[in-house]
Coordinates of N, CA and C in Angstrom, one line a residue:
M1092 N -53.0 96.6 -12.2 CA -51.9 95.7 -12.2 C -51.6 95.4 -10.7
R1093 N -51.5 94.1 -10.3 CA -51.1 93.7 -9.0 C -49.8 92.9 -9.0
V1094 N -48.9 93.3 -8.1 CA -47.6 92.5 -8.0 C -47.5 92.3 -6.4
G1095 N -47.7 91.1 -6.0 CA -47.7 90.8 -4.6 C -49.0 91.5 -4.0
N1096 N -48.7 92.4 -3.0 CA -49.7 93.1 -2.3 C -49.8 94.6 -2.8
V1097 N -49.0 94.9 -3.8 CA -49.0 96.3 -4.3 C -49.9 96.4 -5.6
V1098 N -50.8 97.3 -5.7 CA -51.7 97.6 -6.8 C -51.6 98.9 -7.4
T1099 N -51.3 98.9 -8.7 CA -51.2 100.2 -9.4 C -52.4 100.2 -10.4
V1100 N -53.0 101.4 -10.4 CA -54.3 101.6 -11.1 C -54.0 102.8 -12.1
A1101 N -54.5 102.6 -13.3 CA -54.5 103.8 -14.2 C -55.8 103.7 -15.0
G1102 N -56.2 105.0 -15.3 CA -57.5 105.1 -16.1 C -57.7 106.5 -16.5
Q1103 N -59.0 106.7 -17.0 CA -59.4 108.0 -17.6 C -60.7 108.4 -17.0
I1104 N -61.0 109.6 -16.8 CA -62.3 110.0 -16.3 C -62.6 111.4 -16.8
D1105 N -63.9 111.6 -17.1 CA -64.4 112.8 -17.5 C -65.0 113.6 -16.2
V1106 N -64.6 114.9 -15.9 CA -65.0 115.6 -14.8 C -65.6 116.9 -15.2
T1107 N -66.7 117.3 -14.8 CA -67.4 118.6 -14.9 C -67.5 119.3 -13.5
L1108 N -66.7 120.3 -13.4 CA -66.7 121.1 -12.1 C -67.9 122.0 -12.2
T1109 N -68.5 122.2 -11.0 CA -69.7 123.1 -10.9 C -69.2 124.6 -10.7
A1110 N -68.0 124.9 -10.3 CA -67.6 126.3 -10.2 C -66.1 126.3 -10.4
S1111 N -65.7 127.4 -11.2 CA -64.2 127.5 -11.5 C -63.5 128.1 -10.3
G1112 N -62.2 127.8 -10.2 CA -61.3 128.4 -9.2 C -61.6 128.0 -7.8
T1113 N -62.3 126.9 -7.5 CA -62.6 126.5 -6.2 C -61.9 125.1 -6.0
P1114 N -61.6 124.7 -4.8 CA -60.9 123.4 -4.6 C -62.1 122.4 -4.9
S1115 N -61.6 121.3 -5.5 CA -62.5 120.3 -5.9 C -62.0 118.9 -5.6
E1116 N -62.9 117.9 -5.6 CA -62.5 116.6 -5.1 C -63.3 115.5 -5.9
V1117 N -62.7 114.4 -6.3 CA -63.4 113.3 -7.0 C -62.9 112.0 -6.2
G1118 N -63.8 111.1 -6.0 CA -63.4 109.9 -5.3 C -63.5 108.7 -6.3
I1119 N -62.5 107.8 -6.4 CA -62.4 106.7 -7.2 C -62.3 105.3 -6.4
S1120 N -63.3 104.5 -6.6 CA -63.2 103.1 -5.8 C -62.0 102.4 -6.2
L1121 N -61.6 101.6 -5.2 CA -60.4 100.8 -5.3 C -60.8 99.5 -6.0
P1122 N -60.1 99.0 -7.1 CA -60.4 97.8 -7.7 C -60.2 96.5 -6.9
L1123 N -59.4 96.6 -5.9 CA -59.1 95.5 -5.0 C -59.3 96.2 -3.6
A1124 N -60.2 95.7 -2.8 CA -60.5 96.3 -1.5 C -59.3 96.3 -0.6
S1125 N -59.1 97.3 0.2 CA -58.0 97.5 1.1 C -58.5 98.4 2.2
T1126 N -58.0 98.3 3.5 CA -58.2 99.2 4.6 C -57.0 100.2 4.5
L1127 N -57.3 101.4 4.2 CA -56.1 102.3 4.0 C -55.6 102.8 5.2
G1128 N -56.4 103.1 6.3 CA -55.9 103.6 7.5 C -55.5 105.1 7.5
T1129 N -54.7 105.5 6.6 CA -54.3 107.0 6.5 C -54.2 107.4 5.1
A1130 N -54.2 108.7 4.9 CA -54.2 109.2 3.5 C -52.9 108.9 2.8
Y1131 N -51.8 108.6 3.5 CA -50.5 108.3 2.9 C -50.3 106.8 2.5
K1132 N -51.3 106.1 2.6 CA -51.2 104.6 2.1 C -51.6 104.4 0.7
L1133 N -51.8 105.5 0.0 CA -52.1 105.6 -1.4 C -51.6 106.9 -2.0
G1134 N -51.0 106.9 -3.1 CA -50.6 108.1 -3.8 C -50.5 108.0 -5.2
G1135 N -50.7 109.1 -6.0 CA -50.6 109.2 -7.4 C -50.9 110.6 -7.8
T1136 N -51.2 110.7 -9.2 CA -51.5 112.1 -9.9 C -52.7 111.8 -10.7
M1137 N -53.3 112.9 -11.2 CA -54.4 113.0 -12.1 C -54.1 114.3 -12.9
N1138 N -54.0 114.2 -14.2 CA -53.7 115.3 -15.1 C -54.6 115.5 -16.2
G1139 N -54.9 116.8 -16.6 CA -55.8 117.0 -17.7 C -55.2 116.8 -19.0
I1140 N -56.0 116.3 -20.0 CA -55.5 116.1 -21.3 C -55.5 117.5 -22.1
A1141 N -56.7 118.2 -22.1 CA -56.8 119.5 -22.8 C -56.6 120.7 -22.0
V1142 N -56.5 120.5 -20.6 CA -56.3 121.7 -19.7 C -55.1 121.3 -18.8
S1143 N -54.5 122.3 -18.3 CA -53.3 122.2 -17.4 C -53.5 122.0 -16.0
T1144 N -54.8 121.6 -15.6 CA -55.1 121.4 -14.2 C -54.4 120.0 -13.7
L1145 N -53.8 120.2 -12.6 CA -53.1 119.0 -11.9 C -53.9 118.7 -10.7
W1146 N -54.0 117.4 -10.4 CA -54.7 116.9 -9.2 C -53.7 116.0 -8.5
G1147 N -53.7 116.0 -7.1 CA -53.1 115.1 -6.3 C -54.0 114.0 -5.9
V1148 N -53.4 112.8 -5.8 CA -54.3 111.6 -5.5 C -53.7 111.1 -4.1
Q1149 N -54.5 110.9 -3.2 CA -54.1 110.3 -1.9 C -55.2 109.4 -1.3
G1150 N -55.1 108.7 -0.4 CA -56.1 107.7 0.1 C -57.1 108.4 0.9
D1151 N -58.3 108.0 0.9 CA -59.5 108.5 1.6 C -59.7 107.3 2.6
A1152 N -59.1 107.5 3.8 CA -59.1 106.4 4.9 C -60.5 106.2 5.4
T1153 N -61.4 107.2 5.4 CA -62.8 107.1 5.9 C -63.6 106.2 5.0
N1154 N -63.5 106.3 3.6 CA -64.2 105.6 2.6 C -63.5 104.5 1.9
N1155 N -62.1 104.3 2.2 CA -61.3 103.4 1.5 C -61.4 103.4 0.1
R1156 N -61.0 104.7 -0.5 CA -61.0 104.8 -1.9 C -59.9 105.8 -2.2
A1157 N -59.7 106.1 -3.5 CA -58.7 107.1 -3.9 C -59.4 108.4 -3.8
Q1158 N -58.7 109.5 -3.4 CA -59.3 110.8 -3.3 C -58.5 111.8 -4.2
C1159 N -59.0 112.3 -5.3 CA -58.3 113.2 -6.2 C -58.7 114.6 -5.8
K1160 N -57.7 115.5 -5.6 CA -58.0 116.9 -5.2 C -57.2 117.8 -6.0
T1161 N -57.8 119.0 -6.3 CA -57.2 120.1 -7.0 C -57.6 121.4 -6.3
A1162 N -56.7 122.4 -6.5 CA -56.9 123.7 -5.9 C -58.0 124.4 -6.8
G1163 N -58.2 124.0 -7.9 CA -59.2 124.6 -8.8 C -58.8 124.7 -10.3
S1164 N -59.8 124.8 -11.0 CA -59.6 124.9 -12.5 C -60.3 126.1 -13.1
T1165 N -59.8 126.6 -14.1 CA -60.5 127.8 -14.7 C -61.7 127.5 -15.6
S1166 N -62.0 126.1 -15.8 CA -63.0 125.7 -16.6 C -64.1 124.9 -15.9
T1167 N -65.3 125.2 -16.3 CA -66.5 124.4 -15.7 C -67.0 123.4 -16.8
A1168 N -66.4 123.4 -18.0 CA -66.8 122.5 -19.1 C -66.2 121.1 -18.7
S1169 N -66.8 120.1 -19.3 CA -66.5 118.7 -19.0 C -65.0 118.5 -19.6
Q1170 N -64.1 118.0 -18.8 CA -62.8 117.8 -19.1 C -62.3 116.4 -18.9
T1171 N -61.4 115.9 -19.8 CA -60.9 114.4 -19.6 C -59.6 114.5 -18.9
Y1172 N -59.5 113.6 -17.9 CA -58.3 113.5 -17.1 C -57.7 112.0 -17.0
T1173 N -56.5 111.9 -17.0 CA -56.0 110.5 -16.8 C -55.3 110.5 -15.4
Y1174 N -55.5 109.3 -14.8 CA -55.0 109.2 -13.5 C -54.2 107.9 -13.3
Q1175 N -53.3 107.9 -12.3 CA -52.4 106.8 -11.9 C -52.3 106.8 -10.4
F1176 N -52.5 105.7 -9.7 CA -52.2 105.7 -8.2 C -51.8 104.3 -7.9
T1177 N -51.1 104.2 -6.8 CA -50.6 102.9 -6.2 C -50.9 102.8 -4.7
Y1178 N -51.2 101.6 -4.3 CA -51.5 101.4 -2.9 C -51.3 99.9 -2.5
E1179 N -51.2 99.5 -1.2 CA -50.9 98.3 -0.8 C -52.2 97.7 -0.3
V1180 N -52.5 96.4 -0.7 CA -53.7 95.7 -0.2 C -53.3 95.1 1.2
V1181 N -54.1 95.6 2.1 CA -53.9 95.1 3.5 C -55.0 94.3 4.0

């Protein structure tokens, strides 16, 4: 959803981690291109549906995408997560 120059994105993704208990990262492309500049130009969350793993979402200024990060999960099985993040189109 876009209101003016502010875009809010929501969706669902399946993630399979290769190792449990290790920091992990997933990148999500921006639906409307923007030059983020810093990690703090985009923010949000990603949460597991069947697991209690929480992810923080911030901007990836190098690749101009959303960067989802977690300290680790106890499961390496495929898990479904929902995400939401907001950023400004520059």
